Short mmCIF file of C-alpha atoms in Angstrom, two decimals:
data_model
loop_
_atom_site.label_atom_id
_atom_site.label_comp_id
_atom_site.label_asym_id
_atom_site.label_seq_id
_atom_site.Cartn_x
_atom_site.Cartn_y
_atom_site.Cartn_z
CA MET K 9 -26.45 -22.59 -12.46
CA SER K 10 -27.92 -19.23 -13.58
CA MET K 11 -27.19 -15.90 -11.70
CA ALA K 12 -29.82 -13.45 -10.86
CA LEU K 13 -29.40 -10.11 -12.60
CA HIS K 14 -28.68 -8.21 -9.36
CA GLU K 15 -25.76 -10.93 -8.74
CA VAL K 16 -24.50 -10.51 -12.33
CA ILE K 17 -24.36 -6.83 -12.01
CA ALA K 18 -22.58 -6.97 -8.41
CA GLU K 19 -19.96 -9.59 -9.54
CA SER K 20 -19.07 -7.37 -12.68
CA ILE K 21 -18.33 -4.59 -10.40
CA ARG K 22 -15.99 -6.89 -8.13
CA GLU K 23 -14.21 -7.90 -11.20
CA GLN K 24 -13.75 -4.40 -12.49
CA ILE K 25 -12.19 -3.82 -8.70
CA ARG K 26 -10.23 -6.90 -8.96
CA VAL K 27 -8.48 -6.06 -12.37
CA GLY K 28 -7.82 -2.48 -11.39
CA GLU K 29 -10.34 -0.71 -13.69
CA LEU K 30 -11.96 0.52 -10.64
CA THR K 31 -9.48 1.86 -7.86
CA ILE K 32 -10.29 2.94 -4.35
CA GLY K 33 -11.80 6.31 -4.43
CA SER K 34 -13.33 5.64 -7.89
CA ALA K 35 -17.01 6.79 -8.35
CA LEU K 36 -19.33 3.89 -9.85
CA PRO K 37 -21.58 4.69 -12.84
CA SER K 38 -24.97 6.19 -11.65
CA GLU K 39 -27.74 4.05 -10.97
CA SER K 40 -29.24 5.26 -14.48
CA GLN K 41 -25.95 4.35 -16.12
CA LEU K 42 -25.92 0.98 -14.56
CA CYS K 43 -29.56 0.37 -15.49
CA GLU K 44 -28.94 1.48 -19.08
CA ARG K 45 -25.74 -0.73 -19.33
CA TRP K 46 -27.56 -3.79 -17.81
CA LYS K 47 -31.03 -3.18 -19.47
CA SER K 48 -32.25 -3.36 -16.28
CA SER K 49 -34.99 -1.85 -14.04
CA ARG K 50 -33.59 -0.15 -10.68
CA GLY K 51 -34.52 -2.85 -8.59
CA PRO K 52 -31.51 -5.30 -9.44
CA VAL K 53 -29.07 -2.19 -9.64
CA ARG K 54 -30.11 -1.28 -6.10
CA GLN K 55 -29.89 -4.73 -4.83
CA ALA K 56 -26.53 -5.00 -6.34
CA LEU K 57 -25.22 -1.88 -4.85
CA ALA K 58 -26.76 -2.83 -1.39
CA THR K 59 -24.98 -6.12 -1.55
CA LEU K 60 -21.46 -4.25 -2.41
CA ARG K 61 -22.25 -1.88 0.51
CA ALA K 62 -22.84 -4.40 2.98
CA GLU K 63 -19.59 -6.39 1.96
CA GLY K 64 -17.75 -3.07 2.49
CA VAL K 65 -16.81 -2.75 -0.93
CA ILE K 66 -18.48 0.37 -1.66
CA THR K 67 -19.29 3.42 0.46
CA GLY K 68 -22.21 5.97 -0.27
CA GLY K 69 -26.08 5.46 -0.07
CA SER K 70 -28.68 7.92 1.02
CA GLY K 71 -28.15 10.21 -1.76
CA LYS K 72 -24.35 10.15 -1.64
CA PRO K 73 -22.87 8.65 -4.98
CA PRO K 74 -21.25 5.18 -4.25
CA VAL K 75 -17.21 4.98 -4.14
CA VAL K 76 -14.79 2.03 -3.98
CA CYS K 77 -13.21 1.83 -0.74
CA THR K 78 -11.35 -1.18 -0.55
CA THR K 79 -9.58 -3.44 -3.14
CA SER K 80 -10.31 -6.49 -0.78
CA ILE K 81 -12.81 -8.51 -2.70
CA PRO K 82 -15.11 -10.70 -0.54
CA GLN K 83 -14.39 -14.33 -1.29
CA PRO K 84 -16.83 -17.07 -2.75
CA PHE K 85 -17.78 -20.01 -0.40
CA ASP K 86 -15.07 -22.52 -2.04
CA SER K 87 -12.34 -20.27 -1.49
CA LEU K 88 -12.33 -21.12 2.36
CA LEU K 89 -13.29 -24.69 1.82
CA SER K 90 -11.33 -26.22 -1.18
CA TYR K 91 -7.56 -25.59 -0.98
CA SER K 92 -7.21 -26.45 -4.78
CA ALA K 93 -9.94 -23.96 -5.71
CA TRP K 94 -8.06 -21.49 -3.47
CA ALA K 95 -4.72 -22.07 -5.06
CA ARG K 96 -5.93 -21.82 -8.71
CA ALA K 97 -7.90 -18.67 -7.81
CA ILE K 98 -4.55 -17.06 -6.79
CA GLY K 99 -2.80 -18.22 -9.78
CA ARG K 100 -0.68 -20.90 -7.73
CA SER K 101 -0.63 -24.65 -8.08
CA ALA K 102 -2.12 -27.11 -5.36
CA GLY K 103 -0.54 -30.41 -4.79
CA GLN K 104 -1.10 -33.45 -2.67
CA ARG K 105 0.41 -36.57 -1.53
CA THR K 106 -2.26 -39.00 0.32
CA LEU K 107 -0.86 -40.59 3.21
CA GLU K 108 -3.57 -42.65 4.08
CA LEU K 109 -7.23 -43.21 3.59
CA ALA K 110 -9.12 -44.89 6.34
CA LEU K 111 -12.32 -46.31 7.31
CA ARG K 112 -12.50 -46.53 11.07
CA PRO K 113 -14.88 -45.76 14.20
CA ALA K 114 -14.82 -42.18 15.28
CA ASP K 115 -12.50 -41.25 17.86
CA PRO K 116 -13.48 -39.22 21.06
CA LEU K 117 -11.95 -35.89 19.32
CA VAL K 118 -13.92 -35.98 15.97
CA ALA K 119 -17.16 -37.44 17.06
CA PRO K 120 -18.67 -34.51 18.59
CA LYS K 121 -17.16 -32.15 15.61
CA LEU K 122 -19.54 -34.35 13.24
CA GLY K 123 -22.32 -34.61 15.98
CA ILE K 124 -22.20 -38.51 15.68
CA ASP K 125 -21.52 -41.09 18.32
CA GLU K 126 -18.15 -42.12 19.50
CA GLY K 127 -17.29 -45.63 17.71
CA ALA K 128 -19.53 -44.72 14.62
CA ARG K 129 -17.79 -45.44 11.22
CA VAL K 130 -15.99 -42.36 9.61
CA VAL K 131 -13.72 -42.15 6.41
CA GLN K 132 -10.33 -40.19 7.29
CA VAL K 133 -8.05 -38.79 4.88
CA LEU K 134 -4.45 -37.87 5.79
CA ARG K 135 -2.99 -35.66 2.94
CA LEU K 136 0.16 -33.37 2.50
CA ARG K 137 -0.53 -30.31 0.54
CA TYR K 138 1.71 -28.56 -1.49
CA LEU K 139 1.97 -24.80 -2.81
CA ASP K 140 4.01 -24.63 -6.00
CA GLY K 141 5.68 -27.75 -5.14
CA GLU K 142 6.67 -26.88 -1.60
CA ARG K 143 5.09 -28.43 1.46
CA ALA K 144 2.51 -26.05 2.99
CA MET K 145 0.02 -28.03 5.04
CA LEU K 146 -0.87 -31.26 6.51
CA GLU K 147 -4.63 -32.02 6.10
CA ARG K 148 -6.41 -34.37 8.55
CA ALA K 149 -10.17 -34.84 6.98
CA THR K 150 -13.05 -36.87 8.25
CA PHE K 151 -16.23 -37.65 6.57
CA VAL K 152 -19.28 -39.32 7.89
CA GLU K 153 -19.49 -42.66 6.26
CA HIS K 154 -22.06 -42.35 3.60
CA VAL K 155 -20.07 -39.40 2.41
CA GLY K 156 -16.59 -40.75 3.14
CA ARG K 157 -17.34 -44.03 1.13
CA LEU K 158 -17.53 -42.15 -2.12
CA LEU K 159 -13.78 -41.56 -1.81
CA PHE K 160 -12.88 -45.21 -2.33
CA ASP K 161 -13.55 -44.64 -5.81
CA PHE K 162 -11.46 -41.49 -6.26
CA ASP K 163 -7.89 -40.93 -6.58
CA CYS K 164 -6.99 -38.68 -3.49
CA ASP K 165 -3.73 -37.74 -5.21
CA SER K 166 -5.39 -36.43 -8.12
CA GLY K 167 -6.84 -33.20 -6.80
CA SER K 168 -9.87 -31.42 -5.01
CA ILE K 169 -11.93 -33.87 -2.80
CA TRP K 170 -14.44 -30.94 -2.61
CA ALA K 171 -14.72 -30.78 -6.33
CA TYR K 172 -15.10 -34.65 -6.69
CA LEU K 173 -17.91 -34.96 -3.93
CA GLN K 174 -19.79 -32.18 -5.59
CA SER K 175 -19.57 -33.98 -8.78
CA ARG K 176 -21.12 -36.99 -7.00
CA GLY K 177 -24.09 -35.04 -5.64
CA VAL K 178 -22.72 -33.91 -2.23
CA ASN K 179 -24.17 -30.22 -1.42
CA PHE K 180 -22.10 -28.47 0.67
CA SER K 181 -24.26 -25.51 1.92
CA THR K 182 -22.83 -23.83 5.13
CA ALA K 183 -19.29 -24.15 6.93
CA SER K 184 -17.80 -22.90 10.21
CA HIS K 185 -14.11 -22.04 10.30
CA ILE K 186 -11.98 -21.64 13.46
CA ILE K 187 -8.42 -20.40 13.39
CA ASP K 188 -5.93 -20.72 16.05
CA ALA K 189 -2.38 -21.73 16.52
CA VAL K 190 -1.03 -25.06 17.67
CA ALA K 191 2.32 -27.01 18.35
CA ALA K 192 3.31 -29.32 15.99
CA ASP K 193 2.59 -32.89 17.04
CA PRO K 194 4.71 -35.89 15.95
CA LEU K 195 2.81 -36.51 12.97
CA ASP K 196 2.99 -32.82 11.98
CA SER K 197 6.72 -32.82 12.73
CA GLU K 198 7.29 -36.07 10.43
CA HIS K 199 5.46 -34.83 7.43
CA LEU K 200 5.96 -30.86 7.51
CA GLU K 201 9.50 -31.60 8.55
CA VAL K 202 9.52 -29.22 11.47
CA THR K 203 10.70 -29.59 15.12
CA GLU K 204 7.97 -30.98 17.39
CA GLY K 205 6.30 -28.09 19.42
CA SER K 206 6.95 -25.33 16.71
CA PRO K 207 4.04 -22.95 15.79
CA LEU K 208 1.47 -24.17 13.03
CA LEU K 209 -1.41 -22.09 12.11
CA ARG K 210 -4.45 -24.23 12.13
CA GLN K 211 -7.95 -23.97 10.31
CA GLN K 212 -10.57 -26.23 11.60
CA ARG K 213 -13.68 -26.37 9.76
CA THR K 214 -17.15 -28.30 9.69
CA ALA K 215 -19.13 -28.24 6.60
CA ARG K 216 -22.96 -29.06 6.51
CA THR K 217 -25.48 -29.78 3.88
CA ALA K 218 -28.55 -27.55 3.30
CA ASP K 219 -30.42 -29.78 5.57
CA GLY K 220 -27.90 -29.06 8.41
CA GLU K 221 -26.24 -32.57 8.27
CA VAL K 222 -22.56 -32.06 9.35
CA ILE K 223 -20.83 -34.13 6.59
CA GLU K 224 -17.22 -33.34 7.20
CA TYR K 225 -14.55 -32.03 9.66
CA HIS K 226 -11.22 -30.83 8.68
CA ASP K 227 -8.05 -29.86 10.92
CA ASP K 228 -5.53 -28.08 8.27
CA ARG K 229 -2.42 -27.15 9.81
CA TYR K 230 -0.23 -24.74 7.82
CA LEU K 231 3.51 -23.96 8.01
CA PRO K 232 3.44 -20.45 9.08
CA GLY K 233 5.78 -19.16 6.69
CA MET K 234 3.42 -20.31 3.94
CA VAL K 235 -0.04 -19.09 4.67
CA SER K 236 -2.04 -16.41 6.68
CA PHE K 237 -5.45 -15.18 7.01
CA SER K 238 -6.72 -11.55 6.42
CA LEU K 239 -9.40 -9.19 6.54
CA GLU K 240 -10.41 -5.64 5.89
CA ASN K 241 -13.05 -3.93 7.78
CA THR K 242 -14.28 -0.41 8.11
CA LEU K 243 -16.60 1.51 10.73
CA ASP K 244 -19.74 1.15 8.71
CA VAL K 245 -19.83 -2.57 7.77
CA ARG K 246 -20.02 -5.42 10.03
CA THR K 247 -17.63 -8.41 9.56
CA SER K 248 -18.48 -12.07 10.12
CA LEU K 249 -14.99 -12.71 11.65
CA MET K 250 -15.13 -13.23 15.60
CA ARG K 251 -12.52 -13.23 18.09
CA ASN K 252 -13.24 -15.94 20.84
CA ALA K 253 -11.97 -16.39 24.16
CA LYS K 254 -11.42 -20.11 25.19
CA PRO K 255 -14.14 -20.69 28.00
CA MET A 25 -24.49 9.35 16.92
CA SER A 26 -27.86 8.63 15.27
CA MET A 27 -28.52 5.54 13.38
CA ALA A 28 -30.38 5.50 9.96
CA LEU A 29 -33.81 3.65 10.41
CA HIS A 30 -32.44 0.74 8.16
CA GLU A 31 -29.55 0.21 10.74
CA VAL A 32 -31.98 0.36 13.64
CA ILE A 33 -34.39 -2.08 12.10
CA ALA A 34 -31.23 -4.37 11.11
CA GLU A 35 -29.55 -4.27 14.63
CA SER A 36 -32.97 -4.95 16.37
CA ILE A 37 -33.31 -8.26 14.21
CA ARG A 38 -29.46 -9.04 15.08
CA GLU A 39 -30.29 -8.66 18.70
CA GLN A 40 -33.33 -10.99 18.62
CA ILE A 41 -31.09 -13.77 17.12
CA ARG A 42 -28.13 -12.85 19.52
CA VAL A 43 -30.66 -13.33 22.59
CA GLY A 44 -32.32 -16.27 20.95
CA GLU A 45 -35.89 -14.78 20.28
CA LEU A 46 -35.19 -15.76 16.88
CA THR A 47 -33.39 -19.23 16.14
CA ILE A 48 -32.07 -20.65 13.17
CA GLY A 49 -34.84 -21.59 10.54
CA SER A 50 -37.33 -18.97 12.33
CA ALA A 51 -39.21 -16.87 9.55
CA LEU A 52 -38.91 -13.15 10.01
CA PRO A 53 -42.08 -11.26 10.28
CA SER A 54 -43.47 -9.95 6.68
CA GLU A 55 -42.27 -6.81 5.14
CA SER A 56 -45.59 -5.28 5.90
CA GLN A 57 -45.43 -6.19 9.55
CA LEU A 58 -41.91 -4.77 9.73
CA CYS A 59 -43.20 -1.81 8.16
CA GLU A 60 -46.03 -1.43 10.55
CA ARG A 61 -43.91 -1.97 13.62
CA TRP A 62 -41.23 0.53 12.64
CA LYS A 63 -43.92 2.91 11.06
CA SER A 64 -41.48 2.78 7.99
CA SER A 65 -41.99 2.73 4.31
CA ARG A 66 -40.72 -0.16 2.39
CA GLY A 67 -37.32 1.31 1.42
CA PRO A 68 -35.76 1.15 5.07
CA VAL A 69 -37.15 -2.47 5.71
CA ARG A 70 -35.93 -3.87 2.44
CA GLN A 71 -32.52 -2.00 2.99
CA ALA A 72 -32.30 -3.71 6.46
CA LEU A 73 -33.21 -7.31 4.93
CA ALA A 74 -30.62 -6.81 1.84
CA THR A 75 -27.96 -5.79 4.76
CA LEU A 76 -28.75 -9.03 6.81
CA ARG A 77 -28.78 -11.24 3.60
CA ALA A 78 -25.47 -9.96 2.54
CA GLU A 79 -24.15 -10.72 5.96
CA GLY A 80 -25.37 -14.19 5.67
CA VAL A 81 -27.55 -13.81 8.57
CA ILE A 82 -30.92 -14.49 6.68
CA THR A 83 -31.86 -16.60 3.48
CA GLY A 84 -34.57 -15.78 1.32
CA GLY A 85 -35.31 -12.87 -1.40
CA SER A 86 -37.00 -13.04 -4.78
CA GLY A 87 -40.15 -13.79 -3.35
CA LYS A 88 -38.77 -16.46 -0.67
CA PRO A 89 -39.79 -15.17 2.85
CA PRO A 90 -36.46 -14.51 4.90
CA VAL A 91 -35.49 -17.16 7.37
CA VAL A 92 -32.80 -16.85 9.94
CA CYS A 93 -29.86 -19.09 8.90
CA THR A 94 -27.00 -18.64 11.51
CA THR A 95 -26.55 -17.62 15.07
CA SER A 96 -23.24 -16.14 14.21
CA ILE A 97 -23.77 -12.34 14.37
CA PRO A 98 -21.45 -10.01 12.20
CA GLN A 99 -19.32 -7.94 14.42
CA PRO A 100 -19.16 -4.33 14.74
CA PHE A 101 -16.02 -2.50 13.92
CA ASP A 102 -14.59 -1.94 17.08
CA SER A 103 -14.81 -5.79 18.30
CA LEU A 104 -11.71 -6.61 16.11
CA LEU A 105 -10.02 -3.43 17.08
CA SER A 106 -10.51 -2.69 20.76
CA TYR A 107 -9.20 -5.59 23.08
CA SER A 108 -11.48 -3.89 25.88
CA ALA A 109 -14.51 -3.36 24.01
CA TRP A 110 -14.22 -7.02 22.60
CA ALA A 111 -13.90 -8.35 26.21
CA ARG A 112 -16.83 -6.29 27.54
CA ALA A 113 -19.04 -7.54 24.49
CA ILE A 114 -18.58 -11.30 25.29
CA GLY A 115 -19.04 -10.59 29.18
CA ARG A 116 -15.36 -10.73 30.14
CA SER A 117 -12.97 -8.38 31.90
CA ALA A 118 -9.84 -7.26 30.20
CA GLY A 119 -6.90 -6.14 31.97
CA GLN A 120 -3.42 -4.51 31.00
CA ARG A 121 -0.07 -3.88 32.51
CA THR A 122 2.01 -1.41 30.40
CA LEU A 123 5.53 -2.44 30.20
CA GLU A 124 6.71 0.39 28.19
CA LEU A 125 5.60 3.71 26.55
CA ALA A 126 8.24 5.12 24.26
CA LEU A 127 8.91 7.84 21.67
CA ARG A 128 11.84 6.55 19.26
CA PRO A 129 12.65 6.39 15.51
CA ALA A 130 10.65 4.18 13.36
CA ASP A 131 12.41 0.50 12.91
CA PRO A 132 12.75 -1.02 9.49
CA LEU A 133 10.03 -3.38 10.71
CA VAL A 134 7.37 -0.79 11.54
CA ALA A 135 7.89 1.95 9.28
CA PRO A 136 6.60 0.39 6.12
CA LYS A 137 3.57 -0.74 7.83
CA LEU A 138 2.86 2.60 8.75
CA GLY A 139 4.01 3.98 5.45
CA ILE A 140 6.46 6.41 7.03
CA ASP A 141 10.23 6.98 6.61
CA GLU A 142 12.50 4.65 8.78
CA GLY A 143 13.76 6.89 11.54
CA ALA A 144 10.53 8.89 11.42
CA ARG A 145 9.42 9.44 15.17
CA VAL A 146 6.81 6.87 16.47
CA VAL A 147 5.24 6.18 19.93
CA GLN A 148 5.37 2.72 20.90
CA VAL A 149 3.42 1.05 23.63
CA LEU A 150 4.12 -2.37 25.02
CA ARG A 151 1.22 -4.13 27.18
CA LEU A 152 0.42 -7.27 28.78
CA ARG A 153 -3.25 -8.11 28.10
CA TYR A 154 -5.31 -10.15 30.70
CA LEU A 155 -8.53 -11.71 30.48
CA ASP A 156 -10.35 -12.35 33.71
CA GLY A 157 -7.02 -11.75 35.45
CA GLU A 158 -5.35 -14.38 33.30
CA ARG A 159 -2.51 -13.30 30.91
CA ALA A 160 -3.57 -13.58 27.38
CA MET A 161 -1.83 -11.42 25.01
CA LEU A 162 1.44 -9.41 24.47
CA GLU A 163 0.42 -6.15 22.62
CA ARG A 164 3.09 -4.17 20.43
CA ALA A 165 1.21 -0.90 19.35
CA THR A 166 3.01 1.74 17.31
CA PHE A 167 1.31 5.09 16.53
CA VAL A 168 2.38 7.86 14.24
CA GLU A 169 3.93 10.61 16.26
CA HIS A 170 1.11 13.01 16.39
CA VAL A 171 -1.44 10.58 17.54
CA GLY A 172 0.81 8.64 19.81
CA ARG A 173 1.87 11.87 21.61
CA LEU A 174 -1.72 11.94 22.86
CA LEU A 175 -1.07 8.87 24.99
CA PHE A 176 1.40 10.92 27.12
CA ASP A 177 -1.71 12.35 28.91
CA PHE A 178 -3.11 8.87 29.31
CA ASP A 179 -2.58 6.13 31.97
CA CYS A 180 -2.26 3.23 29.56
CA ASP A 181 -2.84 0.88 32.68
CA SER A 182 -6.28 2.30 33.17
CA GLY A 183 -7.93 0.83 29.99
CA SER A 184 -8.72 1.04 26.31
CA ILE A 185 -6.27 3.33 24.18
CA TRP A 186 -8.55 3.00 21.26
CA ALA A 187 -11.69 4.62 23.32
CA TYR A 188 -9.28 7.21 24.95
CA LEU A 189 -8.00 8.18 21.33
CA GLN A 190 -11.36 8.38 19.91
CA SER A 191 -12.49 10.63 22.82
CA ARG A 192 -9.68 12.89 21.93
CA GLY A 193 -11.00 13.28 18.30
CA VAL A 194 -8.86 10.33 16.50
CA ASN A 195 -11.28 8.76 13.85
CA PHE A 196 -10.43 5.41 12.98
CA SER A 197 -12.25 4.56 9.96
CA THR A 198 -10.97 1.35 8.37
CA ALA A 199 -8.48 -1.42 9.30
CA SER A 200 -6.53 -4.44 7.89
CA HIS A 201 -5.99 -7.49 9.92
CA ILE A 202 -3.55 -10.35 9.30
CA ILE A 203 -3.78 -13.44 11.53
CA ASP A 204 -1.06 -16.02 11.30
CA ALA A 205 1.10 -18.16 13.85
CA VAL A 206 4.59 -17.15 14.93
CA ALA A 207 6.89 -18.66 17.48
CA ALA A 208 7.53 -17.03 20.78
CA ASP A 209 10.73 -14.78 20.73
CA PRO A 210 12.50 -13.82 23.96
CA LEU A 211 10.20 -10.76 24.58
CA ASP A 212 6.98 -13.02 24.32
CA SER A 213 8.63 -15.74 26.39
CA GLU A 214 9.43 -13.49 29.21
CA HIS A 215 6.17 -11.78 29.53
CA LEU A 216 3.79 -14.47 28.46
CA GLU A 217 5.94 -17.12 30.45
CA VAL A 218 5.99 -19.54 27.62
CA THR A 219 9.15 -21.08 26.16
CA GLU A 220 11.02 -19.57 23.49
CA GLY A 221 9.80 -20.91 20.00
CA SER A 222 6.40 -22.13 21.48
CA PRO A 223 3.40 -21.38 19.25
CA LEU A 224 1.45 -17.96 19.58
CA LEU A 225 -1.52 -16.76 17.61
CA ARG A 226 -0.86 -13.48 16.08
CA GLN A 227 -3.23 -10.65 14.94
CA GLN A 228 -1.49 -7.83 13.23
CA ARG A 229 -3.30 -4.84 12.08
CA THR A 230 -3.04 -1.54 10.55
CA ALA A 231 -5.90 1.32 11.29
CA ARG A 232 -6.55 4.20 9.10
CA THR A 233 -8.62 7.52 9.17
CA ALA A 234 -11.22 8.30 6.63
CA ASP A 235 -8.51 10.37 4.74
CA GLY A 236 -6.61 7.12 4.45
CA GLU A 237 -3.64 8.05 6.81
CA VAL A 238 -2.21 4.76 8.52
CA ILE A 239 -2.32 5.98 12.29
CA GLU A 240 -1.43 2.70 14.37
CA TYR A 241 0.25 -0.71 13.68
CA HIS A 242 -0.45 -3.49 16.19
CA ASP A 243 1.27 -6.81 16.45
CA ASP A 244 -0.84 -8.66 19.08
CA ARG A 245 0.35 -12.13 20.22
CA TYR A 246 -2.04 -14.39 21.95
CA LEU A 247 -1.58 -17.53 23.90
CA PRO A 248 -3.05 -19.98 21.85
CA GLY A 249 -4.97 -21.58 24.82
CA MET A 250 -6.83 -18.14 25.29
CA VAL A 251 -8.11 -16.92 21.92
CA SER A 252 -9.11 -18.15 18.61
CA PHE A 253 -10.95 -16.74 15.55
CA SER A 254 -13.93 -17.87 13.85
CA LEU A 255 -16.21 -17.32 11.00
CA GLU A 256 -19.46 -18.94 9.55
CA ASN A 257 -20.03 -18.89 6.00
CA THR A 258 -22.47 -19.92 3.29
CA LEU A 259 -22.80 -20.89 -0.28
CA ASP A 260 -24.85 -17.72 -1.16
CA VAL A 261 -22.62 -15.34 0.71
CA ARG A 262 -19.22 -13.99 0.10
CA THR A 263 -16.99 -13.45 3.10
CA SER A 264 -14.24 -11.10 3.71
CA LEU A 265 -11.77 -13.45 5.29
CA MET A 266 -9.02 -14.12 2.69
CA ARG A 267 -6.56 -17.04 2.99
CA ASN A 268 -3.15 -15.66 1.55
CA ALA A 269 0.01 -17.52 0.45
CA LYS A 270 3.24 -15.95 1.38
CA PRO A 271 4.68 -14.79 -2.11
#
């Protein structure tokens, strides 16, 4: 997959911030310097800077020179979707033990999440996930039947379901995430080895293809000592994280 | 505070999505139509579209016409900072009962969050927050002394501390948010009326001025049935929410 020049330029600047070559308050090279360095016309350079401004990575614009204003680098799509990809990206090791792989009728809880009829067949995977060998999360994944059946040819103990499904041609395109806190139920309690009722951080997500078909629903429950979510925002930049009131 | 034309254009398109005039899959007017409508040159229109693309609100670019791809509209700065502003924005009513307003030395927990010495004076506010009259959150706020002292002239039962401090010239510019789950401690238990040890959703945040001075630290604990956080993301757009492993 080739990247457009403006994406290459933006990613190179993100990388310079990530490794600390550019720190908060550093000025970026001028537009002309960036054009020269990338053998580019003004268009791609300006588009790269507009992207970084919209992400809240740099300030400036309208004549003011762009300056780095955060070291918090916006995350690629897979870092919120794939536990394995995320662990690798932060230099930690992900592990998993599959507790169950089942074909069964969708229950009243998951059917509406997938937009399918109750009783339609789904494939469900229950896995305990580890971080550097320590238990970190209990993963309940539900796939629509035609996607989930691909997992019968896969060793779910071996690694990323997300990477495997992509290799089989499943195209994840958009995802919705909901983060809340829940009390450990008996299943959580058994596998995460915590008292029933104790706090867990939950990330629910649904993923869709480019055609809008919902193909998976996850209910991932983290031990609160192991994982948190964070975000930086600024006055000038909108953020995609919403706070929601239960209706 | 006046907005630049490109911001006005972007906000008008967000508003059309918010109210349902533009739905998922709708094509935006062409660049020339937008230029005509806003009596604008190409520059501001393109900058508005680049912002919406970077926010993940529209797809397209490089010749493809822009199409609306989400109804999840990125949030302005105050919606993650001000509980009162957030409640108003979603058409609910925020309430508060002040339990304590205190000037005291910073304890070992909050001093590092504010980047001040342990024992330096801070102003702390403890408030129980309501949503439509129902208890929703216990707010522990700590302010550096010179900011917090402004609160001695304010009735913390009357509404938004954030709005009041802004009216007194305090300029919040950037903020960091950390979301995790915690067990209710005795104070939470007493005021939120839950059993000790039961799950709460916590949002910690630190807010800074444009000069980078950290002026407040919040530890807000929500009843899990009342509030969640959510996010939509797509393959093409980076998101600012990070998943973090505890070290």
